[in-house]
Coordinates of C-alpha atoms and ligand atoms in Angstrom, one line a residue:
Chain C
M1 CA -66.5 -15.5 56.1
I2 CA -63.8 -14.5 53.8
R3 CA -60.9 -16.8 52.8
F4 CA -57.9 -16.1 50.7
V5 CA -56.2 -19.2 49.2
E6 CA -52.6 -19.0 47.8
L7 CA -53.4 -15.6 46.4
S8 CA -50.6 -14.2 44.1
K9 CA -50.4 -10.9 42.2
S10 CA -47.6 -9.5 40.2
F11 CA -47.2 -6.3 38.3
G12 CA -45.0 -7.0 35.3
S13 CA -42.0 -9.0 36.7
R14 CA -42.5 -7.7 40.3
T15 CA -44.3 -10.1 42.5
I16 CA -46.3 -8.1 45.1
L17 CA -48.3 -10.9 46.8
N18 CA -46.9 -14.3 46.9
K19 CA -49.3 -17.2 47.7
I20 CA -51.0 -15.5 50.6
S21 CA -53.6 -17.6 52.5
F22 CA -55.6 -16.4 55.5
E23 CA -59.2 -16.1 56.6
V24 CA -61.4 -13.5 58.1
R25 CA -64.1 -14.6 60.5
T26 CA -67.5 -13.0 60.5
G27 CA -67.7 -10.1 62.9
E28 CA -64.1 -9.8 63.7
I29 CA -61.7 -6.9 63.3
L30 CA -58.6 -8.0 61.5
F31 CA -55.6 -5.7 61.3
I32 CA -53.1 -6.1 58.4
L33 CA -49.8 -4.5 59.3
G34 CA -46.8 -4.2 57.1
T35 CA -44.2 -1.7 55.9
S36 CA -44.9 0.6 53.0
G37 CA -45.1 -1.0 49.6
T38 CA -45.7 -4.6 50.7
G39 CA -49.0 -4.8 48.9
K40 CA -51.5 -4.1 51.6
S41 CA -53.6 -1.9 49.3
V42 CA -53.2 -4.4 46.5
L43 CA -54.5 -7.1 48.8
L44 CA -57.7 -5.2 49.7
K45 CA -58.4 -4.2 46.1
N46 CA -58.2 -7.9 45.0
L47 CA -61.0 -8.7 47.4
V48 CA -63.4 -6.2 45.8
G49 CA -62.3 -6.9 42.2
L50 CA -60.6 -3.6 41.5
L51 CA -57.5 -5.6 40.8
R52 CA -57.5 -9.3 39.8
P53 CA -55.2 -11.9 41.2
D54 CA -52.8 -13.8 38.9
S55 CA -53.6 -17.0 40.7
G56 CA -55.2 -18.3 43.8
Q57 CA -58.8 -18.0 45.1
I58 CA -60.9 -15.7 47.1
W59 CA -63.9 -17.2 48.9
V60 CA -66.7 -15.0 50.2
D61 CA -69.1 -17.3 52.1
D62 CA -69.4 -20.2 49.7
Q63 CA -68.5 -18.4 46.5
E64 CA -65.2 -18.3 44.8
I65 CA -65.2 -14.8 43.5
S66 CA -61.8 -14.1 42.0
R67 CA -63.0 -15.0 38.5
Y68 CA -66.3 -13.1 38.7
S69 CA -67.2 -10.7 36.0
E70 CA -67.5 -7.0 36.6
E71 CA -71.3 -7.5 36.7
Q72 CA -71.1 -10.2 39.4
Y73 CA -68.8 -8.0 41.5
L74 CA -71.6 -5.5 41.9
S75 CA -73.3 -7.7 44.5
I76 CA -70.0 -8.3 46.2
R77 CA -69.4 -4.6 46.4
R78 CA -72.8 -4.2 48.0
Q79 CA -71.7 -6.4 50.8
I80 CA -68.1 -5.2 51.1
G81 CA -67.4 -1.5 51.4
M82 CA -64.0 0.0 51.0
V83 CA -62.5 3.1 52.5
F84 CA -59.5 4.0 50.3
Q85 CA -56.1 5.1 51.4
Q86 CA -56.8 8.5 49.8
P87 CA -60.0 10.4 50.4
A88 CA -61.0 9.8 46.8
L89 CA -63.9 12.3 47.0
F90 CA -65.6 13.5 43.9
D91 CA -64.4 17.1 43.5
S92 CA -67.4 18.5 41.7
L93 CA -69.9 17.3 44.3
T94 CA -70.7 18.6 47.8
V95 CA -70.0 16.5 50.9
F96 CA -73.7 15.7 51.0
E97 CA -73.7 14.5 47.3
N98 CA -70.5 12.6 47.8
V99 CA -72.1 10.6 50.7
A100 CA -75.4 10.3 48.8
F101 CA -73.6 9.1 45.6
G102 CA -73.8 5.4 46.2
L103 CA -77.2 5.5 47.9
R104 CA -78.7 7.2 44.8
R105 CA -77.4 4.5 42.6
L106 CA -77.8 1.4 44.6
E107 CA -80.8 2.0 46.8
K108 CA -84.2 3.4 45.9
L109 CA -84.8 5.8 48.7
L110 CA -87.3 8.7 49.1
P111 CA -85.6 12.1 49.3
D112 CA -86.0 12.5 53.1
E113 CA -84.9 8.9 53.7
L114 CA -81.9 9.6 51.7
S115 CA -80.9 12.8 53.5
K116 CA -81.6 11.1 56.8
R117 CA -79.1 8.3 55.9
V118 CA -76.6 10.8 54.7
I119 CA -76.8 12.9 57.8
E120 CA -76.6 9.8 60.0
S121 CA -73.5 8.7 58.3
L122 CA -71.9 12.1 58.6
Q123 CA -72.8 12.2 62.3
L124 CA -70.9 8.9 62.8
V125 CA -67.7 10.8 61.8
H126 CA -68.8 14.1 63.5
L127 CA -69.1 16.1 60.2
H128 CA -72.8 16.8 59.8
Q129 CA -72.3 20.6 59.8
L130 CA -70.2 20.4 56.7
E131 CA -72.6 18.8 54.3
N132 CA -72.8 21.7 51.9
R133 CA -69.0 22.2 51.5
Y134 CA -67.0 21.0 48.6
P135 CA -64.1 18.6 49.2
N136 CA -61.5 21.3 48.4
E137 CA -62.9 23.4 51.2
L138 CA -62.1 20.6 53.8
S139 CA -58.9 19.6 55.5
Y140 CA -57.3 16.3 54.6
G141 CA -58.6 14.7 57.8
Q142 CA -62.1 15.9 57.2
Q143 CA -62.0 14.6 53.7
K144 CA -60.9 11.2 55.0
R145 CA -63.8 11.1 57.4
V146 CA -66.3 12.1 54.6
S147 CA -64.9 9.2 52.7
I148 CA -65.5 6.9 55.6
A149 CA -69.1 8.3 55.8
R150 CA -69.6 7.6 52.1
T151 CA -68.7 4.0 52.6
L152 CA -70.7 3.6 55.8
A153 CA -73.8 5.1 54.2
L154 CA -74.3 1.9 52.2
K155 CA -74.3 -0.2 55.4
P156 CA -72.0 -2.9 54.1
K157 CA -71.6 -6.1 56.1
V158 CA -67.9 -6.1 55.6
L159 CA -65.7 -3.0 55.7
L160 CA -62.2 -2.6 54.3
F161 CA -60.2 0.3 55.7
D162 CA -57.0 1.2 53.9
E163 CA -55.1 3.2 56.5
P164 CA -58.1 5.0 57.9
T165 CA -56.2 7.0 60.5
T166 CA -53.0 7.8 58.6
G167 CA -52.7 11.6 58.6
L168 CA -55.3 12.2 61.2
D169 CA -54.8 13.9 64.6
P170 CA -54.8 11.7 67.7
V171 CA -58.3 12.7 68.8
T172 CA -59.8 11.9 65.4
T173 CA -57.8 8.7 65.2
T174 CA -59.4 7.6 68.5
T175 CA -62.8 8.5 67.1
V176 CA -62.3 6.4 64.0
N177 CA -60.9 3.5 65.9
E178 CA -63.9 3.6 68.3
L179 CA -66.2 3.7 65.3
I180 CA -64.6 0.6 63.9
F181 CA -64.9 -1.1 67.2
E182 CA -68.6 -0.1 67.7
L183 CA -69.6 -1.2 64.3
S184 CA -68.2 -4.6 65.0
Q185 CA -69.9 -4.7 68.5
K186 CA -73.3 -3.4 67.5
L187 CA -73.8 -4.4 63.9
K188 CA -71.4 -7.4 63.8
T189 CA -69.7 -5.8 60.9
T190 CA -66.5 -7.5 59.8
S191 CA -63.6 -5.1 59.4
I192 CA -60.3 -5.6 57.7
V193 CA -58.1 -2.7 58.6
V194 CA -54.8 -2.0 56.9
S195 CA -52.5 0.1 59.1
H196 CA -49.0 1.0 60.1
D197 CA -50.2 1.5 63.6
M198 CA -49.4 -1.4 66.0
K199 CA -50.9 0.6 68.9
C200 CA -54.4 0.8 67.4
A201 CA -54.1 -2.8 66.3
I202 CA -53.3 -4.0 69.9
D203 CA -56.2 -1.8 71.2
I204 CA -59.0 -2.9 68.9
A205 CA -58.0 -5.9 66.7
H206 CA -59.3 -9.4 67.3
R207 CA -56.5 -10.7 65.2
I208 CA -53.4 -9.2 63.5
I209 CA -51.6 -10.3 60.3
V210 CA -48.2 -9.0 59.6
L211 CA -47.2 -8.8 55.9
D212 CA -43.7 -8.4 54.5
K213 CA -42.4 -8.7 51.0
G214 CA -45.5 -10.5 49.7
H215 CA -45.6 -13.1 52.6
I216 CA -47.4 -13.3 55.9
V217 CA -44.7 -13.3 58.5
D218 CA -46.9 -13.7 61.5
Q219 CA -50.5 -13.8 62.6
G220 CA -52.5 -14.1 65.7
T221 CA -54.3 -12.3 68.5
P222 CA -52.6 -9.2 69.9
D223 CA -51.5 -11.2 72.9
E224 CA -50.0 -13.9 70.7
L225 CA -48.2 -11.3 68.6
K226 CA -46.6 -9.7 71.6
K227 CA -44.7 -13.0 72.1
S228 CA -43.7 -13.2 68.5
E229 CA -40.1 -14.0 67.6
Q230 CA -40.3 -12.4 64.2
E231 CA -37.9 -9.4 63.7
L232 CA -40.4 -7.2 61.9
V233 CA -43.2 -7.8 64.5
K234 CA -40.7 -7.0 67.3
E235 CA -39.8 -3.8 65.4
F236 CA -43.5 -2.8 65.2
L237 CA -43.9 -3.6 68.9
R238 CA -40.8 -1.7 69.9
E239 CA -42.3 1.5 68.5
V240 CA -45.5 1.0 70.5
L241 CA -43.6 0.4 73.7
Q242 CA -41.4 3.4 73.1
T243 CA -44.2 5.8 72.3
S244 CA -46.3 4.6 75.3
Q245 CA -43.3 5.1 77.6
S246 CA -42.2 8.5 76.4
A247 CA -45.5 10.1 75.8
P248 CA -48.7 8.0 76.0
T249 CA -50.9 10.0 73.6
K250 CA -48.3 11.3 71.2
E251 CA -48.9 10.0 67.7
K252 CA -46.4 8.9 65.1
L253 CA -46.3 11.2 62.1
P254 CA -47.7 9.7 58.9
Chain F
M1 CA -56.7 -26.9 43.5
F2 CA -55.9 -23.3 42.5
T3 CA -56.1 -22.4 38.9
K4 CA -53.3 -20.8 37.0
S5 CA -54.6 -17.7 35.3
T6 CA -54.2 -16.6 31.8
Q7 CA -53.8 -13.2 30.2
Q8 CA -57.6 -13.3 29.6
D9 CA -58.4 -13.4 33.3
E10 CA -56.6 -10.1 33.7
N11 CA -59.0 -8.6 31.3
L12 CA -61.9 -9.6 33.4
N13 CA -61.7 -6.3 35.1
Q14 CA -62.6 -4.0 32.3
Y15 CA -61.0 -1.1 34.0
E16 CA -57.5 -2.6 34.3
F17 CA -57.0 -0.8 31.0
S18 CA -53.3 -1.0 30.9
K19 CA -53.8 -3.7 28.3
N20 CA -55.0 -2.3 25.1
F21 CA -56.9 0.4 23.3
A22 CA -59.2 -2.0 21.5
S23 CA -60.9 -3.1 24.7
L24 CA -61.6 0.5 25.7
L25 CA -63.1 1.0 22.2
V26 CA -65.3 -2.0 22.5
H27 CA -66.4 -1.1 26.0
S28 CA -67.2 2.4 24.9
F29 CA -69.4 1.2 22.2
K30 CA -71.1 -1.1 24.6
E31 CA -71.6 1.6 27.2
L32 CA -72.9 4.0 24.5
I33 CA -76.0 1.9 24.2
T34 CA -76.3 0.9 27.8
P35 CA -78.3 3.1 30.2
P36 CA -78.0 5.3 32.1
L37 CA -77.1 7.9 29.5
R38 CA -76.1 11.0 31.3
I39 CA -77.7 13.5 29.0
S40 CA -77.2 16.6 31.2
E41 CA -73.5 15.7 31.7
G42 CA -73.3 15.3 27.9
I43 CA -74.7 18.8 27.4
K44 CA -72.4 20.3 30.0
Q45 CA -69.4 18.7 28.2
F46 CA -70.7 19.9 24.9
H47 CA -70.9 23.4 26.1
F48 CA -67.5 23.1 27.6
I49 CA -65.9 21.6 24.5
A50 CA -67.6 23.9 21.9
H51 CA -67.8 27.1 23.8
E52 CA -64.3 27.0 25.4
S53 CA -62.5 26.1 22.2
L54 CA -64.5 28.1 19.7
F55 CA -62.6 31.4 20.2
V56 CA -59.1 29.9 19.8
I57 CA -60.2 27.9 16.8
I58 CA -61.8 30.9 15.1
I59 CA -58.6 32.9 15.5
C60 CA -56.4 30.2 14.2
V61 CA -58.6 29.5 11.1
C62 CA -58.7 33.3 10.3
F63 CA -54.9 33.4 10.1
A64 CA -54.9 30.2 8.2
A65 CA -57.3 31.7 5.7
M66 CA -55.1 34.8 5.2
V67 CA -52.0 32.8 4.6
T68 CA -53.8 30.5 2.2
I69 CA -55.1 33.4 0.1
L70 CA -51.8 35.3 0.0
E71 CA -49.6 32.4 -0.5
S72 CA -51.7 30.8 -3.3
S73 CA -52.0 34.1 -5.1
F74 CA -48.3 34.7 -4.9
H75 CA -47.5 31.3 -6.4
M76 CA -50.2 31.2 -9.0
K77 CA -49.1 34.6 -10.3
L78 CA -45.6 33.3 -10.5
V79 CA -46.5 30.0 -12.2
I80 CA -49.6 30.7 -14.4
G81 CA -49.4 34.4 -14.6
N82 CA -52.8 35.3 -13.0
D83 CA -54.7 34.6 -9.8
S84 CA -58.2 33.8 -11.1
L85 CA -58.0 30.3 -9.6
V86 CA -57.2 31.5 -6.1
P87 CA -60.7 31.5 -4.6
G88 CA -61.6 28.1 -5.9
F89 CA -58.3 26.7 -4.9
A90 CA -58.4 28.2 -1.4
A91 CA -62.0 27.1 -0.9
L92 CA -61.0 23.5 -1.7
L93 CA -58.0 23.6 0.6
I94 CA -60.1 25.1 3.4
L95 CA -63.1 22.8 3.1
R96 CA -61.2 19.6 2.4
E97 CA -58.3 20.0 4.8
L98 CA -57.7 23.1 6.8
G99 CA -61.0 23.7 8.5
A100 CA -61.3 20.2 9.9
V101 CA -57.7 19.5 10.6
I102 CA -57.0 22.8 12.4
T103 CA -60.1 22.3 14.5
G104 CA -59.2 18.7 15.2
L105 CA -55.7 19.5 16.3
L106 CA -56.8 22.4 18.5
L107 CA -59.5 20.2 20.1
A108 CA -56.9 17.6 20.8
S109 CA -54.7 19.9 22.6
R110 CA -57.4 21.7 24.5
V111 CA -60.1 19.1 25.1
G112 CA -58.0 16.0 24.9
A113 CA -55.4 17.3 27.3
G114 CA -58.2 18.2 29.7
I115 CA -59.8 14.8 29.6
A116 CA -56.5 13.0 29.9
A117 CA -55.5 15.0 32.9
E118 CA -58.9 14.7 34.6
I119 CA -59.1 11.0 34.3
A120 CA -55.5 10.5 35.2
T121 CA -56.0 12.5 38.4
M122 CA -59.2 10.5 39.2
K123 CA -57.2 7.4 38.7
I124 CA -54.3 8.2 40.9
T125 CA -56.5 9.6 43.6
E126 CA -58.5 6.4 43.6
Q127 CA -61.7 8.2 42.5
I128 CA -62.1 5.7 39.7
D129 CA -61.9 2.9 42.2
A130 CA -64.4 4.7 44.4
L131 CA -66.8 5.0 41.5
Q132 CA -66.6 1.3 40.9
M133 CA -67.3 0.6 44.5
L134 CA -70.4 2.8 44.4
G135 CA -71.9 0.8 41.5
V136 CA -70.8 3.1 38.7
R137 CA -69.0 1.9 35.5
P138 CA -66.3 4.5 34.8
V139 CA -66.6 4.2 31.0
N140 CA -70.3 4.8 31.2
Y141 CA -69.9 7.6 33.7
I142 CA -66.9 9.5 32.4
V143 CA -66.1 8.5 28.8
V144 CA -69.5 8.2 27.2
P145 CA -70.8 11.7 27.9
R146 CA -67.5 13.2 26.7
L147 CA -67.5 11.0 23.6
I148 CA -71.0 12.0 22.5
A149 CA -70.4 15.7 23.3
S150 CA -67.1 15.7 21.5
V151 CA -68.5 14.0 18.3
F152 CA -71.2 16.7 18.0
A153 CA -68.9 19.5 19.0
G154 CA -66.3 18.3 16.5
A155 CA -68.8 18.4 13.7
I156 CA -70.4 21.7 14.6
V157 CA -67.2 23.5 15.4
T158 CA -65.7 22.3 12.2
I159 CA -68.6 23.7 10.2
L160 CA -68.3 27.0 11.9
A161 CA -64.6 27.0 11.5
N162 CA -65.0 26.4 7.7
L163 CA -67.5 29.2 7.3
V164 CA -65.4 31.7 9.2
C165 CA -62.3 30.6 7.3
L166 CA -64.1 31.0 4.0
L167 CA -65.4 34.4 5.0
T168 CA -62.0 35.6 6.1
A169 CA -60.6 34.3 2.8
Q170 CA -63.2 36.3 0.9
V171 CA -62.4 39.5 2.9
I172 CA -58.7 39.1 2.3
A173 CA -59.2 38.3 -1.3
D174 CA -61.2 41.4 -1.6
I175 CA -58.7 43.6 0.2
Y176 CA -55.5 42.3 -1.3
L177 CA -56.5 40.9 -4.6
G178 CA -59.6 42.9 -5.5
F179 CA -62.1 39.9 -5.8
S180 CA -65.6 41.2 -5.1
F181 CA -68.0 38.9 -3.1
E182 CA -69.8 37.8 -6.3
M183 CA -66.6 37.1 -8.1
F184 CA -65.3 35.2 -5.2
M185 CA -68.4 33.1 -4.8
T186 CA -68.6 32.3 -8.5
A187 CA -65.0 31.2 -8.5
V188 CA -65.6 29.1 -5.3
K189 CA -68.6 27.4 -6.8
R190 CA -66.7 26.1 -9.8
F191 CA -64.6 24.0 -7.4
A192 CA -66.5 23.3 -4.2
D193 CA -70.0 22.6 -3.2
F194 CA -72.2 21.9 -0.2
N195 CA -70.9 18.3 -0.1
D196 CA -67.5 19.5 0.8
L197 CA -68.8 21.2 3.9
F198 CA -70.7 18.0 4.8
L199 CA -67.7 15.8 4.4
S200 CA -65.7 18.2 6.4
A201 CA -68.2 17.9 9.2
I202 CA -67.8 14.1 9.0
K203 CA -64.1 14.6 9.4
G204 CA -64.7 16.9 12.4
A205 CA -67.0 14.3 14.0
S206 CA -64.5 11.6 13.5
F207 CA -61.8 13.7 15.1
G208 CA -64.3 14.4 17.9
F209 CA -64.7 10.7 18.4
V210 CA -61.0 9.7 18.7
I211 CA -59.9 12.6 20.9
P212 CA -61.8 11.5 24.1
L213 CA -61.1 7.9 23.4
V214 CA -57.3 8.3 23.1
S215 CA -57.3 10.7 26.0
S216 CA -59.2 8.5 28.3
Y217 CA -57.1 5.5 27.3
Y218 CA -54.0 7.4 28.5
G219 CA -55.8 8.7 31.5
F220 CA -56.9 5.3 32.7
R221 CA -53.3 4.0 32.3
C222 CA -51.8 6.6 34.6
K223 CA -50.2 5.1 37.6
G224 CA -47.8 7.4 39.4
G225 CA -48.1 10.8 41.0
A226 CA -48.4 14.3 39.7
E227 CA -45.5 13.9 37.3
D228 CA -47.1 11.0 35.6
V229 CA -50.3 13.0 35.1
G230 CA -48.2 15.5 33.2
Q231 CA -46.6 12.9 31.1
T232 CA -50.0 11.2 30.5
T233 CA -51.4 14.5 29.3
T234 CA -48.5 15.1 26.9
K235 CA -48.6 11.6 25.5
S236 CA -52.3 11.8 25.0
V237 CA -52.0 15.0 23.0
V238 CA -49.3 13.6 20.9
A239 CA -51.2 10.4 20.2
S240 CA -54.5 12.2 19.5
S241 CA -52.7 14.6 17.1
I242 CA -51.1 11.7 15.2
A243 CA -54.4 9.9 15.2
I244 CA -56.1 12.9 13.7
I245 CA -53.5 13.3 10.9
F246 CA -53.8 9.6 10.2
I247 CA -57.6 9.6 10.1
D248 CA -57.5 12.7 8.0
F249 CA -55.4 10.8 5.5
I250 CA -57.8 7.8 5.5
L251 CA -60.9 9.9 5.1
T252 CA -59.4 12.1 2.4
S253 CA -58.5 9.1 0.4
L254 CA -62.0 7.6 1.0
F255 CA -63.8 10.8 0.1
S256 CA -61.7 11.4 -3.0
Q257 CA -63.6 8.4 -4.4
L258 CA -66.8 10.3 -3.9
Y259 CA -66.0 13.6 -5.5
Ligands
ATP301 N1 -51.8 -0.7 39.4 C1 -50.5 -0.9 39.7 N2 -49.6 -1.1 38.7 C2 -48.4 -1.4 39.0 N3 -47.8 -1.5 40.2 C3 -48.6 -1.3 41.2 C4 -50.0 -1.0 41.1 N4 -50.6 -0.8 42.3 C5 -49.6 -1.0 43.2 N5 -48.4 -1.3 42.6 C6 -47.1 -1.6 43.2 O1 -47.4 -2.6 44.2 C7 -46.6 -2.4 45.3 C8 -47.5 -2.5 46.6 O2 -48.4 -1.4 46.5 P1 -49.4 -1.1 47.7 O3 -50.1 0.2 47.3 O4 -50.3 -2.3 47.9 O5 -48.5 -0.9 48.9 P2 -49.0 -0.7 50.4 O6 -48.6 -1.9 51.2 O7 -50.4 -0.4 50.4 O8 -48.1 0.5 50.9 P3 -48.5 1.8 51.6 O9 -48.4 1.5 53.1 O10 -47.4 2.8 51.2 O11 -49.8 2.2 51.1 C9 -45.9 -1.0 45.2 O12 -44.6 -1.2 44.9 C10 -46.6 -0.4 44.0 O13 -45.7 0.4 43.3
MG302 MG1 -51.5 1.3 50.6

């Protein structure tokens, strides 16, 4: 279980997160929705220690981790994997080496075990034929999927997805959403998914949190949110209703 | 129940480098002696730094040598009536200042700019974050190999630059002023010796040390998009160049106690 308690983070004089508290239950899929620039990425990065909060606490199981040293965070990052908003692939390495990167450093595997794990991970995102390409030879969507594979290869118990489907085509979007759903079903993986996409959220989330201007404006199960009185939530829902009425499979542009 | 943080807490994350240069310096020293040491990456970087910059540096020092000889001869004839002191004077100038400083400044603009742009790009594309998530310490992985390579490259390229510069000076002195090789060398030896070359290499190594540090410092601080990468690169070249001139001043005054 993960719990944020009154978490605040500012950059200079700009407060990005303002005393945010919520919890993530083991095995659930939690969607975090919010407009651009409300600090969704900052929130995820605080959980894995890439940014540090100004105040507040972050509990993972029974540990308060926000004051951990860089060394102590290594074990947290073994449990919690993060897929970044950008593909963030290492340009000088092939797709295979990108996916193998963490495995080589964090797990002692024999060469054929290693390549088995890499191929398995690439298969999850349907990219196993591309293992010898370099990132600049791939499309943006492919790069993003490689980056998902790179995180999955380490089999983390908790997965953080920062807009995993932004910029992907509808078919791939569905694949990725199904993947998140399956991981939760089969491996009891906890997922925190940052997204703009209310439709995906309603489809696969157990719970949804809506962030605005550093605050949580509403949270609950998809069904609860559909009854929300909050203006921003209604705004998000309106888009879903519109798109599903006009053209059921047409995706919003990123 | 929740604790108010201090500035120190911010520094817990060693890669939130926006704070200060000193912490990067300290971390780099720590990482320098912490495995894994990426030897092959270091060699690759050395090859890149030395090999890629050597040609430009050689050309520049050749011209610097010509100017030194011709200018000093002109002025010496004007002031003391003959140019017998030109070789010695030129050799001193080359060995104590020109060779190392020209090399340093060119390395700063070539190598420093490259390092700053590379790290800045990795930062804004979240590659630095990704490294950390995959159990890699960015200073260890990126800065240390470049630091080691650059120190060695700085020293070696400086020695080569000095030798080429002296040789060019000799050729020019021969052609324009009629100093034969023997005459030139005798005149040089009255002023300069092997120590000067050694101290020059120390200067080169010091420049090689600050360039990657300053460049990575700016690289890690980069926040915005492509435009910020450009600005980061410019700032880092300016800062490395100033650092080189400043360190040159410090070392020259230190060394002057030794001569
Ligand atoms: N390292 C940083 N230094 C300074 N400001 C930052 C930093 N990281 C993020 N910010 C600022 O914090 C705010 C929130 O950023 P964040 O990336 O979390 O937004 P977001 O909710 O993820 O938006 P998007 O949907 O566009 O990704 C932005 O205004 C951004 O400029
Ligand atoms: Mg974001």
